[in-house]
Amino acid sequence: MSSLSNVSVCTRCLAASVLATFPNSALTEPTGSDRQDAHPAALRRALTHIDDHADQPVTVAEIADAAHVTVRALQYAFRRHLDTTPLAHLRTVRLSHAHQALLAADPGEGVTVTGIAARWGFHHPGRFAALYRECYGHSPHRTLHGS
């Protein structure tokens, strides 16, 4: 991967983190068309896109495009039907994939928690470990080593 594409990936990850962390009052209530576009078929397309691309850098705009709806309609659909956001769902899917990879891995072959975490889009080992512990009740290291 070239350093320019690394910068692009880092920039997108930083932007997504900032938007997820800080409150945003720019969004108003969903419009009628957003509500109309937030139907289960659009949500299914979005979920499929997330599942198919969980190991790649994904933006909310890309998910919305794959679902054939606006970003606002996508966000509304996730909130209405799943009580979450598209990026929170993506993080949950990635965490699940990382968990399955940790269960299947053989640490004797040089597999590491950090390597698996990075493969699934978690580039900060401490943050990954905290999310993992919150979800699974123990450390990813414990899962990898079967203890």
N, CA and C of each residue as an Amber inpcrd file, in Angstrom:
protein
   441
   0.8550000  -1.1590000   0.0000000   0.0000000   0.0000000   0.0000000
   0.9060000   1.2280000   0.0000000   0.6710000   2.1680000  -0.8620000
   1.5050000   3.3620000  -0.9360000   1.2510000   4.2610000   0.2600000
   2.2230000   5.1470000   0.5300000   2.0560000   6.0470000   1.6750000
   0.8960000   7.0090000   1.4530000   0.6010000   7.3530000   0.1930000
  -0.5340000   8.2310000  -0.0920000  -1.8450000   7.5530000   0.2620000
  -1.9850000   6.2640000  -0.0550000  -3.2270000   5.5730000   0.2940000
  -3.3110000   5.3440000   1.7990000  -2.1620000   5.1550000   2.4710000
  -2.1730000   5.0620000   3.9360000  -2.6840000   6.3410000   4.5560000
  -2.2550000   7.4790000   4.0040000  -2.7140000   8.7710000   4.4960000
  -4.2140000   8.8940000   4.2760000  -4.7090000   8.4540000   3.1180000
  -6.1310000   8.5250000   2.8210000  -6.9330000   7.6780000   3.7940000
  -6.4760000   6.4710000   4.0670000  -7.1670000   5.5810000   4.9990000
  -7.1540000   6.1980000   6.3920000  -5.9980000   6.7160000   6.8060000
  -5.8910000   7.3430000   8.1270000  -6.7930000   8.5610000   8.2250000
  -6.8510000   9.3480000   7.1620000  -7.6970000  10.5350000   7.1570000
  -9.1570000  10.1460000   7.3000000  -9.5900000   9.1210000   6.5600000
 -10.9870000   8.6730000   6.6660000 -11.2940000   8.1260000   8.0480000
 -10.3600000   7.3580000   8.6160000 -10.5770000   6.8150000   9.9600000
 -10.6580000   7.9320000  10.9920000  -9.7810000   8.9290000  10.8690000
  -9.8080000  10.0630000  11.7850000 -11.1190000  10.8240000  11.6630000
 -11.5450000  11.0840000  10.4360000 -12.8020000  11.8040000  10.2200000
 -13.9790000  11.0240000  10.8000000 -14.0110000   9.7310000  10.5850000
 -15.0990000   8.9120000  11.1220000 -15.0900000   8.9320000  12.6450000
 -13.9000000   8.8700000  13.2360000 -13.8000000   8.9020000  14.7000000
 -14.2820000  10.2240000  15.2660000 -13.8880000  11.3170000  14.6200000
 -14.3140000  12.6390000  15.0870000 -15.8300000  12.7720000  14.9920000
 -16.3970000  12.3550000  13.8810000 -17.8470000  12.4580000  13.7140000
 -18.6030000  11.5610000  14.6840000 -18.0290000  10.4170000  15.0020000
 -18.6970000   9.5070000  15.9360000 -18.5540000   9.9730000  17.3860000
 -17.4840000  10.7090000  17.6770000 -17.1950000  11.1110000  19.0480000
 -17.9010000  12.3860000  19.4800000 -17.9040000  13.3890000  18.5990000
 -18.4300000  14.6940000  18.9780000 -19.8690000  14.8600000  18.5270000
 -20.6870000  15.4170000  19.4010000 -22.0860000  15.6420000  19.0350000
 -22.1870000  16.5100000  17.7890000 -23.1880000  16.2210000  16.9830000
 -23.3850000  16.9760000  15.7500000 -24.8160000  17.4530000  15.7190000
 -24.9760000  18.7520000  15.8050000 -26.3220000  19.3140000  15.8080000
 -26.7730000  19.7240000  14.4090000 -25.9730000  19.4170000  13.4000000
 -26.3200000  19.8140000  12.0380000 -27.4810000  19.0140000  11.4830000
 -27.6540000  17.7940000  11.9680000 -28.7400000  16.9610000  11.4590000
 -30.0530000  17.3500000  12.1210000 -31.0720000  17.4430000  11.3180000
 -32.4030000  17.7030000  11.8380000 -33.1990000  16.4130000  11.7530000
 -34.4440000  16.4770000  12.1160000 -35.2950000  15.2930000  12.0100000
 -35.3340000  14.8100000  10.5600000 -35.4770000  13.5160000  10.3580000
 -35.5340000  12.9860000   8.9930000 -36.7360000  13.5510000   8.2280000
 -36.5040000  13.7690000   6.9660000 -37.5750000  14.2670000   6.1030000
 -38.4970000  13.1130000   5.7260000 -39.5940000  13.4430000   5.0850000
 -40.5200000  12.4130000   4.6180000 -39.8600000  11.4370000   3.6750000
 -39.0140000  11.9510000   2.7780000 -38.3480000  11.0400000   1.8350000
 -37.3280000  10.1590000   2.5520000 -36.6790000  10.7050000   3.6060000
 -35.7600000   9.8700000   4.3830000 -36.5250000   8.7210000   5.0270000
 -37.6850000   9.0350000   5.5890000 -38.4970000   7.9930000   6.2300000
 -38.9590000   6.9620000   5.2100000 -39.3270000   7.4430000   4.0360000
 -39.8050000   6.5420000   2.9830000 -38.6680000   5.6510000   2.4840000
 -37.4590000   6.2190000   2.3890000 -36.3080000   5.4510000   1.9070000
 -35.7600000   4.4790000   2.9510000 -36.1830000   4.6130000   4.1950000
 -35.6450000   3.7980000   5.2840000 -36.3750000   2.4630000   5.4140000
 -36.7260000   1.8610000   4.3100000 -37.4680000   0.6050000   4.3360000
 -36.5110000  -0.5810000   4.5370000 -37.0400000  -1.7170000   4.9590000
 -36.2080000  -2.8860000   5.2600000 -35.3360000  -3.3600000   4.0930000
 -35.7950000  -3.2050000   2.8650000 -34.9720000  -3.6480000   1.7250000
 -33.6840000  -2.8290000   1.6420000 -33.7800000  -1.5380000   1.8670000
 -32.5820000  -0.6910000   1.8630000 -31.6530000  -1.0910000   3.0030000
 -32.2340000  -1.3750000   4.1460000 -31.4330000  -1.8010000   5.2930000
 -30.7340000  -3.1290000   4.9880000 -31.4330000  -4.0540000   4.3600000
 -30.8150000  -5.3470000   3.9920000 -29.6400000  -5.1310000   3.0440000
 -29.7970000  -4.2210000   2.0670000 -28.6840000  -3.9380000   1.1440000
 -27.4960000  -3.3550000   1.9100000 -27.7710000  -2.4760000   2.8530000
 -26.7030000  -1.8760000   3.6490000 -26.0020000  -2.9400000   4.5000000
 -26.7680000  -3.8010000   5.1300000 -26.1910000  -4.8600000   5.9590000
 -25.3420000  -5.8110000   5.1320000 -25.8060000  -6.1400000   3.9400000
 -25.0390000  -7.0090000   3.0440000 -23.7200000  -6.3440000   2.6580000
 -23.7810000  -5.0470000   2.3340000 -22.5580000  -4.3250000   1.9690000
 -21.5720000  -4.3240000   3.1410000 -22.0620000  -4.0800000   4.3370000
 -21.1900000  -4.0810000   5.5130000 -20.5680000  -5.4620000   5.6930000
 -21.3620000  -6.5110000   5.6140000 -20.8390000  -7.8700000   5.7780000
 -19.7980000  -8.2090000   4.7090000 -20.0560000  -7.7990000   3.4820000
 -19.1540000  -8.1200000   2.3730000 -17.8680000  -7.3050000   2.3710000
 -17.8700000  -6.1580000   3.0590000 -16.7110000  -5.2530000   3.0110000
 -16.1590000  -4.9250000   4.3990000 -16.4600000  -5.7510000   5.3850000
 -16.0530000  -5.4590000   6.7650000 -14.5420000  -5.3910000   6.9300000
 -13.7990000  -6.0520000   6.0580000 -12.3370000  -6.0450000   6.1640000
 -11.7010000  -4.9060000   5.3720000 -12.5060000  -3.9920000   4.8750000
 -12.0150000  -2.8680000   4.0770000 -12.4320000  -1.5500000   4.7200000
 -11.7150000  -0.4660000   4.4020000 -12.1620000   0.8410000   4.8820000
 -13.5140000   1.1680000   4.2410000 -14.5180000   1.4160000   5.0500000
 -15.8720000   1.6680000   4.5670000 -16.3750000   2.9640000   5.1810000
 -17.0330000   3.7770000   4.3750000 -17.6220000   5.0120000   4.8800000
 -19.1400000   4.8910000   4.8780000 -19.7740000   5.7570000   5.6410000
 -21.2370000   5.7750000   5.6700000 -21.7680000   6.0960000   4.2740000
 -21.0980000   6.9940000   3.5670000 -21.5360000   7.3500000   2.2130000
 -21.4920000   6.1420000   1.2800000 -20.4690000   5.3060000   1.3950000
 -20.3780000   4.1030000   0.5660000 -21.4950000   3.1170000   0.9020000
 -21.7920000   2.9860000   2.1880000 -22.8710000   2.0850000   2.5970000
 -24.2020000   2.5950000   2.0580000 -24.4350000   3.9070000   2.1860000
 -25.6750000   4.5090000   1.6750000 -25.7880000   4.3110000   0.1730000
 -24.6890000   4.4820000  -0.5310000 -24.6880000   4.3000000  -1.9780000
 -25.0470000   2.8540000  -2.3390000 -24.4760000   1.9070000  -1.6120000
 -24.7760000   0.4920000  -1.8600000 -26.2350000   0.1700000  -1.5550000
 -26.8230000   0.8990000  -0.6050000 -28.2240000   0.6660000  -0.2350000
 -29.1840000   1.4680000  -1.1070000 -28.6410000   2.3430000  -1.9650000
 -29.4310000   3.1840000  -2.8690000 -30.3060000   4.1780000  -2.1140000
 -29.7500000   4.7390000  -1.0310000 -30.4580000   5.7520000  -0.2550000
 -29.4750000   6.8570000   0.1110000 -30.0070000   7.9500000   0.6520000
 -29.1410000   9.0180000   1.1370000 -28.5150000   8.6010000   2.4610000
 -27.4780000   9.3120000   2.8590000 -26.8270000   9.0450000   4.1370000
 -27.8360000   9.2120000   5.2720000 -28.6370000  10.2680000   5.2160000
 -29.6370000  10.5040000   6.2660000 -30.6650000   9.3780000   6.3250000
 -31.1130000   8.9200000   5.1730000 -32.0780000   7.8220000   5.1540000
 -31.4510000   6.5570000   5.7270000 -30.1830000   6.3250000   5.4100000
 -29.4770000   5.1610000   5.9530000 -29.3880000   5.2510000   7.4750000
 -28.9790000   6.4050000   7.9600000 -28.8730000   6.5830000   9.4060000
 -30.2290000   6.4040000  10.0770000 -31.2560000   6.9310000   9.4660000
 -32.6080000   6.7860000  10.0020000 -33.0260000   5.3070000  10.0160000
 -32.7400000   4.5830000   8.9540000 -33.1020000   3.1630000   8.8780000
 -32.4090000   2.3610000   9.9820000 -31.1190000   2.6200000  10.1780000
 -30.3990000   1.9020000  11.2270000 -30.9620000   2.2400000  12.6020000
 -31.2450000   3.5110000  12.8250000 -31.7750000   3.9200000  14.1230000
 -33.1730000   3.3290000  14.3440000 -33.9970000   3.3820000  13.3060000
 -35.3830000   2.9270000  13.4180000 -35.4990000   1.4120000  13.5810000
 -34.7520000   0.6780000  12.7710000 -34.9050000  -0.7740000  12.7470000
 -33.9340000  -1.5260000  13.6630000 -32.7540000  -0.9570000  13.9180000
 -31.7440000  -1.6720000  14.7020000 -31.3070000  -0.9220000  15.9620000
 -31.7910000   0.2900000  16.1280000 -31.4260000   1.1390000  17.2670000
 -29.9120000   1.3010000  17.4040000 -29.2640000   1.5380000  16.2770000
 -27.8200000   1.7740000  16.2530000 -27.5070000   2.6730000  15.0640000
 -26.2350000   2.8750000  14.7990000 -25.7990000   3.6390000  13.6300000
 -25.0880000   2.7000000  12.6640000 -24.9340000   3.1030000  11.4110000
 -24.2120000   2.2420000  10.4640000 -22.7830000   1.9430000  10.9090000
 -22.0700000   2.9420000  11.4180000 -20.6830000   2.7040000  11.8250000
 -20.5950000   1.8580000  13.0920000 -21.5340000   2.0150000  13.9990000
 -21.5380000   1.1560000  15.1910000 -21.8070000  -0.2860000  14.7840000
 -22.7060000  -0.4770000  13.8240000 -22.9730000  -1.8390000  13.3470000
 -21.7400000  -2.4080000  12.6500000 -21.0760000  -1.6000000  11.8430000
 -19.8460000  -2.0350000  11.1730000 -18.8110000  -2.4560000  12.2110000
 -18.6480000  -1.6850000  13.2650000 -17.6970000  -2.0190000  14.3160000
 -18.0750000  -3.3560000  14.9760000 -19.3620000  -3.5760000  15.2080000
 -19.8260000  -4.8350000  15.8040000 -19.5260000  -6.0130000  14.8840000
 -19.7630000  -5.8430000  13.5860000 -19.4740000  -6.9080000  12.6150000
 -17.9740000  -7.2000000  12.5910000 -17.1590000  -6.1540000  12.5730000
 -15.7100000  -6.3450000  12.5700000 -15.2430000  -7.0400000  13.8440000
 -15.8100000  -6.6490000  14.9660000 -15.4520000  -7.2650000  16.2380000
 -15.8040000  -8.7560000  16.2270000 -16.9420000  -9.0930000  15.6640000
 -17.3500000 -10.4930000  15.5600000 -16.3830000 -11.2810000  14.6730000
 -15.9910000 -10.7010000  13.5520000 -15.0310000 -11.3740000  12.6610000
 -13.6850000 -11.5530000  13.3700000 -13.2480000 -10.5310000  14.0950000
 -11.9850000 -10.6300000  14.8240000 -12.0870000 -11.7260000  15.8840000
 -13.2090000 -11.8040000  16.5620000 -13.4250000 -12.8430000  17.5730000
 -13.3290000 -14.2340000  16.9410000 -14.0090000 -14.4340000  15.8160000
 -13.9550000 -15.7270000  15.1360000 -12.5290000 -16.0600000  14.6860000
 -11.8040000 -15.0400000  14.2020000 -10.4160000 -15.2590000  13.7750000
  -9.5300000 -15.6200000  14.9570000  -9.7550000 -14.9920000  16.1020000
  -8.9760000 -15.3160000  17.2980000  -9.2550000 -16.7490000  17.7550000
 -10.5150000 -17.1520000  17.7020000 -10.8720000 -18.5190000  18.0880000
 -10.2240000 -19.5520000  17.1710000 -10.1440000 -19.2500000  15.8810000
  -9.6330000 -20.2000000  14.8900000  -8.1140000 -20.1750000  14.7510000
  -7.4690000 -19.1490000  15.2830000  -6.0340000 -18.9640000  15.0640000
  -5.1990000 -19.8860000  15.9380000  -4.0100000 -20.1570000  15.4440000
  -3.0190000 -20.9360000  16.1940000  -1.8770000 -19.9960000  16.5530000
  -1.7750000 -19.6080000  17.8320000  -0.7150000 -18.6660000  18.2100000
   0.6870000 -19.2400000  17.9560000   0.8100000 -20.5440000  17.8680000
   2.0940000 -21.1650000  17.5590000   2.5750000 -20.8640000  16.1520000
   1.6680000 -20.4050000  15.3010000   2.0340000 -20.0600000  13.9190000
   2.3670000 -18.5860000  13.7650000   2.5290000 -17.8910000  14.8850000
   2.9170000 -16.4800000  14.8340000   1.7570000 -15.5130000  14.7060000
   0.5480000 -15.9950000  14.8330000  -0.6300000 -15.1300000  14.7660000
  -0.6720000 -14.2910000  16.0280000  -0.9760000 -13.0040000  15.8780000
  -1.0480000 -12.1190000  17.0320000  -2.4080000 -11.4320000  17.1100000
  -2.7520000 -10.9970000  18.3010000  -3.9770000 -10.2210000  18.4940000
  -3.9040000  -8.9480000  17.6620000  -2.7670000  -8.2920000  17.6770000
  -2.6010000  -7.0430000  16.9350000  -2.8050000  -7.2660000  15.4410000
  -2.2770000  -8.3550000  14.9130000  -2.4350000  -8.6500000  13.4910000
  -3.8780000  -8.9130000  13.1170000  -4.5680000  -9.6770000  13.9290000
  -5.9830000  -9.9620000  13.6560000  -6.8030000  -8.6880000  13.7890000
  -6.5330000  -7.9060000  14.8230000  -7.2640000  -6.6520000  15.0180000
  -7.0860000  -5.7350000  13.8140000  -5.8680000  -5.5930000  13.3460000
  -5.5950000  -4.7250000  12.1880000  -6.2930000  -5.2470000  10.9380000
  -6.3200000  -6.5540000  10.7640000  -6.9880000  -7.1410000   9.5920000
  -8.4560000  -6.7380000   9.5430000  -9.0760000  -6.5530000  10.7250000
 -10.4860000  -6.2060000  10.7920000 -10.7260000  -4.7330000  11.0960000
  -9.7160000  -3.9040000  10.8280000  -9.9070000  -2.4570000  10.8920000
  -9.6820000  -1.8160000  12.2420000  -9.1270000  -2.5570000  13.1930000
  -8.8310000  -1.9930000  14.5110000  -7.3300000  -1.7320000  14.5790000
  -6.9350000  -0.5000000  14.3470000  -5.5110000  -0.1730000  14.2510000
  -4.9410000   0.3700000  15.5470000  -5.7460000   0.4370000  16.5820000
  -5.2690000   0.8510000  17.8990000  -5.4840000  -0.3300000  18.8520000
  -4.4140000  -1.0640000  19.1650000  -4.5630000  -2.2830000  19.9630000
  -5.2770000  -2.0690000  21.3050000  -4.9990000  -0.9760000  21.9740000
  -5.6420000  -0.7250000  23.2620000  -7.1400000  -0.5130000  23.1260000
  -7.5280000   0.2180000  22.0980000  -8.9580000   0.4540000  21.8600000
  -9.6450000  -0.8600000  21.4780000  -8.9730000  -1.6530000  20.6420000
  -9.5320000  -2.9620000  20.2740000  -9.7180000  -3.8300000  21.5140000
  -8.7070000  -3.8870000  22.3640000  -8.7920000  -4.7280000  23.5640000
  -9.9420000  -4.2750000  24.4630000 -10.1340000  -2.9690000  24.6000000
 -11.2200000  -2.4530000  25.4350000 -12.5820000  -2.8150000  24.8490000
 -12.7510000  -2.6310000  23.5360000 -14.0130000  -2.9970000  22.8850000
 -14.2690000  -4.4950000  22.9990000 -13.2190000  -5.2650000  22.7950000
 -13.3370000  -6.7260000  22.8480000 -13.7510000  -7.1650000  24.2500000
 -13.0710000  -6.6330000  25.2510000 -13.3890000  -6.9960000  26.6420000
 -14.8210000  -6.6030000  26.9870000 -15.2530000  -5.4430000  26.5220000
 -16.6180000  -4.9810000  26.7770000 -17.6420000  -5.9360000  26.1640000
 -17.3430000  -6.4490000  24.9890000 -18.2770000  -7.3200000  24.2660000
 -18.2170000  -8.7700000  24.7490000 -17.0090000  -9.2960000  24.9730000
 -16.8540000 -10.7220000  25.2450000 -16.4920000 -11.0490000  26.6940000
 -16.2400000 -10.0300000  27.5080000 -16.0050000 -10.2520000  28.9300000
 -14.6020000 -10.6830000  29.3120000 -13.7050000 -10.7580000  28.3520000
 -12.3140000 -11.0970000  28.6400000 -11.4410000 -10.5530000  27.5120000
 -10.1440000 -10.6500000  27.6830000  -9.2190000 -10.0600000  26.7130000
  -9.1320000 -10.8830000  25.4290000  -8.7900000 -10.2250000  24.3250000
  -8.5840000 -10.9750000  23.0740000  -7.3970000 -11.9430000  23.2010000
  -6.4160000 -11.5800000  23.9890000  -5.2470000 -12.4610000  24.2170000
  -5.7070000 -13.7830000  24.8150000  -6.6350000 -13.7070000  25.7600000
  -7.1660000 -14.9240000  26.3760000  -7.8860000 -15.8060000  25.3500000
  -8.6320000 -15.1760000  24.4510000  -9.3210000 -15.9490000  23.3950000
  -8.2980000 -16.6170000  22.4790000  -7.2820000 -15.8610000  22.0630000
  -6.2760000 -16.4030000  21.1480000  -5.5520000 -17.5960000  21.7680000
  -5.2410000 -17.4960000  23.0300000  -4.4630000 -18.5540000  23.6850000
  -5.3260000 -19.6040000  24.3620000  -6.6580000 -19.4800000  24.2050000
  -7.5700000 -20.5040000  24.7100000  -7.5690000 -20.6710000  26.2140000
  -7.2180000 -19.6160000  26.9180000  -7.1940000 -19.7470000  28.3890000
  -8.3400000 -19.0260000  29.0400000
